[in-house]
CSV table of C-alpha atoms in Angstrom, one decimal:
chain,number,residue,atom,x,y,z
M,1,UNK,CA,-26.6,8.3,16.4
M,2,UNK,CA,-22.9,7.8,15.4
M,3,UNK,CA,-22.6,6.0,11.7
M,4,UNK,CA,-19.9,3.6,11.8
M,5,UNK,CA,-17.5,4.0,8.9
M,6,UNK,CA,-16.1,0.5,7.3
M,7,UNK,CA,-12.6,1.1,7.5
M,8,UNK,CA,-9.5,-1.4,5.7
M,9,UNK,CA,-5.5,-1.4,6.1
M,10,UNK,CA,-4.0,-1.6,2.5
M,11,UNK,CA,-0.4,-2.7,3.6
M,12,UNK,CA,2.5,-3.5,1.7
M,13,UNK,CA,6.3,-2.5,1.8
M,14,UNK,CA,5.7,0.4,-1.2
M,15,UNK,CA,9.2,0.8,-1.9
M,16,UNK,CA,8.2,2.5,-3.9
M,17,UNK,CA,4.6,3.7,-4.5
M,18,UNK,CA,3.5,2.7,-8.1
M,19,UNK,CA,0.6,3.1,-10.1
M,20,UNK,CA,-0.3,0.0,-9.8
M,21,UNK,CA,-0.8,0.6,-5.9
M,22,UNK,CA,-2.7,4.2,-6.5
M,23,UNK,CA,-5.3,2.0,-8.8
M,24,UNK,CA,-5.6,-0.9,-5.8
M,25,UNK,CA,-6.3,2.4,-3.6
M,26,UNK,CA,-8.7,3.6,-5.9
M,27,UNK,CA,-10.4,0.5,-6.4
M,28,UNK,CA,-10.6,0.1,-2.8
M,29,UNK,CA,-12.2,3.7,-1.9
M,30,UNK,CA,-15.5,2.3,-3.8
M,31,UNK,CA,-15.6,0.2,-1.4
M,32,UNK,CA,-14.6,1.4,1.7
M,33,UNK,CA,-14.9,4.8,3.7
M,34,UNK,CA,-11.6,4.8,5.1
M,35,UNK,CA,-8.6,3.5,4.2
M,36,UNK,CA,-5.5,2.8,6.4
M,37,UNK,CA,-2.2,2.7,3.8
M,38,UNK,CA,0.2,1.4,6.0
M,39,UNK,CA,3.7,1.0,5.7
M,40,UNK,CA,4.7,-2.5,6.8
M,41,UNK,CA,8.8,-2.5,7.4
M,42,UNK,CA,11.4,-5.0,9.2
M,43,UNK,CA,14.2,-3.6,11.0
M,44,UNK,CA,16.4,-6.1,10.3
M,45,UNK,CA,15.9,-5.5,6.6
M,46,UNK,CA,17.2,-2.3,4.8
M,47,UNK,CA,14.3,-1.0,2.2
M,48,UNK,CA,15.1,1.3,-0.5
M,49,UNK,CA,13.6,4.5,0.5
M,50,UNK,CA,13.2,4.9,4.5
M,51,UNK,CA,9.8,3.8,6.3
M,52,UNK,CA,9.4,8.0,7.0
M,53,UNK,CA,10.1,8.7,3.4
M,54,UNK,CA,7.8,5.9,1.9
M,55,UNK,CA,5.1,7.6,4.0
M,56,UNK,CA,5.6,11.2,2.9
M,57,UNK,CA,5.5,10.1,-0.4
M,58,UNK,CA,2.2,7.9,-0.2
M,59,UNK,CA,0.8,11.1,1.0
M,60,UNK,CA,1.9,13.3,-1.4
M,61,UNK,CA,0.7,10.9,-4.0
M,62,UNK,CA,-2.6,10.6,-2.4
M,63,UNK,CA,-2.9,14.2,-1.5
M,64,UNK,CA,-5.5,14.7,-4.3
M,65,UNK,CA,-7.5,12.1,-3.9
M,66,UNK,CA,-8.1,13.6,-0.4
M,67,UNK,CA,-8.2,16.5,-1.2
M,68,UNK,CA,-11.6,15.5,-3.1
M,69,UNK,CA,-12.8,14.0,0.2
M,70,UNK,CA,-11.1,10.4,0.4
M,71,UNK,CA,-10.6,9.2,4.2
M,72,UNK,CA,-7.1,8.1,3.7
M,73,UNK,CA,-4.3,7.7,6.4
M,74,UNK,CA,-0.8,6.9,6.0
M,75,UNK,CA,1.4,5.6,8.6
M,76,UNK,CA,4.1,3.0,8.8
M,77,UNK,CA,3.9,-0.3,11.1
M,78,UNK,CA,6.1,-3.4,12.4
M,79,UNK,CA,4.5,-6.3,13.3
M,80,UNK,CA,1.5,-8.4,12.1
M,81,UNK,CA,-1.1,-6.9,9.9
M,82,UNK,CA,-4.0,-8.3,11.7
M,83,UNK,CA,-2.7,-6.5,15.2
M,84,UNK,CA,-2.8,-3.0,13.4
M,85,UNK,CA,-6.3,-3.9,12.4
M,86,UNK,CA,-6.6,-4.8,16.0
M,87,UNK,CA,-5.8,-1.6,16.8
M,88,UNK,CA,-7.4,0.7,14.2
M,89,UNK,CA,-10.7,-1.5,14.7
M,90,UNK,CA,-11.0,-2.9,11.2
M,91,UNK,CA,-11.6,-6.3,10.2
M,92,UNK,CA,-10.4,-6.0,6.5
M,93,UNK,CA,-7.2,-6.4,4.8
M,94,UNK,CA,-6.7,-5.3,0.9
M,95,UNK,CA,-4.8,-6.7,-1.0
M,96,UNK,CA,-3.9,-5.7,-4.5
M,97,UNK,CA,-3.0,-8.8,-7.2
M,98,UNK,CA,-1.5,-8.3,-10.5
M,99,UNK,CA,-0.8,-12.3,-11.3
M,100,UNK,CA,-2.3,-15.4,-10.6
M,101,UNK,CA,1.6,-16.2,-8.9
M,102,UNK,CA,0.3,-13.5,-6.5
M,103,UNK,CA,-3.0,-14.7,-5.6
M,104,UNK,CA,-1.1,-17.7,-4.3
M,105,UNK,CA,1.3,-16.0,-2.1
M,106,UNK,CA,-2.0,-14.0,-1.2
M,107,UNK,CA,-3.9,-16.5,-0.5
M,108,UNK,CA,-1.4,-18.3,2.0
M,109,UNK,CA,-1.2,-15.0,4.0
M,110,UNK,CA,-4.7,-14.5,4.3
M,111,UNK,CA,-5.2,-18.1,5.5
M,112,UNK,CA,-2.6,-17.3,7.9
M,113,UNK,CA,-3.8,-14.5,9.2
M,114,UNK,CA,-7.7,-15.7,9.4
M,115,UNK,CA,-6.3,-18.1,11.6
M,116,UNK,CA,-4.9,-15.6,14.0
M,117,UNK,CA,-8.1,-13.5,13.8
M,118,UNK,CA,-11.0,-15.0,12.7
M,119,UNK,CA,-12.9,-12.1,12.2
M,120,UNK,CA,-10.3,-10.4,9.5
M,121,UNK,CA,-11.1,-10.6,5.7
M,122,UNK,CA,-8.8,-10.4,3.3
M,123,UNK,CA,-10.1,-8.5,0.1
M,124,UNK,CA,-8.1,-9.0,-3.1
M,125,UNK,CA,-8.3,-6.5,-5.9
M,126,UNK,CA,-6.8,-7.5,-9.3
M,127,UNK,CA,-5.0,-4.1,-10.5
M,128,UNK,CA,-6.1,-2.9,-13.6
M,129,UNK,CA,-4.2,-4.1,-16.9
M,130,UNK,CA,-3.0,-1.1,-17.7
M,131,UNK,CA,-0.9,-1.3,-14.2
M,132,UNK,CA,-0.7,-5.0,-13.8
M,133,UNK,CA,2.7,-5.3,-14.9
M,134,UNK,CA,4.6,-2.8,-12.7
M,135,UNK,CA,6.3,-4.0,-9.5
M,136,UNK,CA,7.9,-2.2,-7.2
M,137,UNK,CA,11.0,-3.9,-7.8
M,138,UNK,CA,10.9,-3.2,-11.2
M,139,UNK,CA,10.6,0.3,-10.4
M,140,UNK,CA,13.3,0.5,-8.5
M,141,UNK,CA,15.7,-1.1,-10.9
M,142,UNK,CA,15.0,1.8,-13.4
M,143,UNK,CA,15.9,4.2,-11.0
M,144,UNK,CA,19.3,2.3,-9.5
M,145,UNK,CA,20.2,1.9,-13.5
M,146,UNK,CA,19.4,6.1,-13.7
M,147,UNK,CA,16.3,4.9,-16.2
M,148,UNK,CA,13.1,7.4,-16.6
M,149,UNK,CA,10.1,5.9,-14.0
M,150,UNK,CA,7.7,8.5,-13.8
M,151,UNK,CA,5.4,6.3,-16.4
M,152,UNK,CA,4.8,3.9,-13.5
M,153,UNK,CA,4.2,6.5,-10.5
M,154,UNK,CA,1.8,8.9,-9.7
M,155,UNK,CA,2.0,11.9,-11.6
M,156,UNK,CA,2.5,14.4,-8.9
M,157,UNK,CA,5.6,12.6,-7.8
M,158,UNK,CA,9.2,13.6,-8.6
M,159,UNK,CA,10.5,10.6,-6.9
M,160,UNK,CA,14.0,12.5,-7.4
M,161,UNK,CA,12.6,14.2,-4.5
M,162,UNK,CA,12.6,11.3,-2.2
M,163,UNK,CA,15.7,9.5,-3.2
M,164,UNK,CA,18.0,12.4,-3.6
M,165,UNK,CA,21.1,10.9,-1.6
M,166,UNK,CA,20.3,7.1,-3.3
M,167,UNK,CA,21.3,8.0,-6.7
């Protein structure tokens, strides 16, 4: 008999991938066997870093927590959230919150989409202290302004890798 794995999508624009993001993850694999981290972008709005490029570096920034057995998959997505869960057969959502200003926003999306499909739950997971002040934007303003922000990304990642051509 096949054992069914509980499965969530973990989306968000990641433009960058922080810290703060790696400890939701983390959080989130006590919790769940697999984890979807998917790559939400609008073509009509230009990100930062490339959808392609956000993904390769989610999954070099993951690589070793898979590499000690974590069920993670990266991929990038247009649309509603609750249609990839559709399609990847998942009725959860996480959600990472670092202030109570984002537990509102949250909190109006998850309505939203509980509304579309009844059957999706969205899970919130505060991010820990340590990491509850870093924002992607933030981020990426020390690296526009040529600033140091390795101390708010994973350690493996030289995000001078992925941004070569932007600075």
């Amino acid at each position: 008999m096949k054992q069914n794995k509980r499965a969530a999508v973990f989306p968000g624009s990641f433009d960058p991938f922080t810290l703060g993001h790696m400890d939701v993850l983390q959080s989130a694999l006590k919790l769940f066997d697999k984890i979807y981290v998917a790559v939400g972008y609008n073509h009509l709005k230009r990100g930062f870093l490339s959808p392609q490029t956000r993904v390769r570096l989610i999954q070099d920034a993951v690589r070793p927590l898979m590499d000690n057995g974590a069920d993670i998959e990266v991929l990038s997505y247009t649309g509603l959230t609750v249609s990839l869960c559709r399609e990847k057969e998942t009725d959860f959502i996480i959600r990472g919150l670092r202030t109570t200003t984002d537990f509102e926003l949250e909190s109006v999306i998850a309505q939203a989409n509980r509304e579309m499909q009844p059957e999706t739950v969205t899970v919130f997971i505060p991010a820990s202290h340590a990491y509850s002040f870093i924002s992607s934007t933030v981020v990426r303003d020390v690296i526009i302004n040529g600033g140091d922000a390795s101390p708010f990304l994973p350690s493996n990642i030289d995000i001078k890798d992925y941004i070569q051509s932007k600075i």
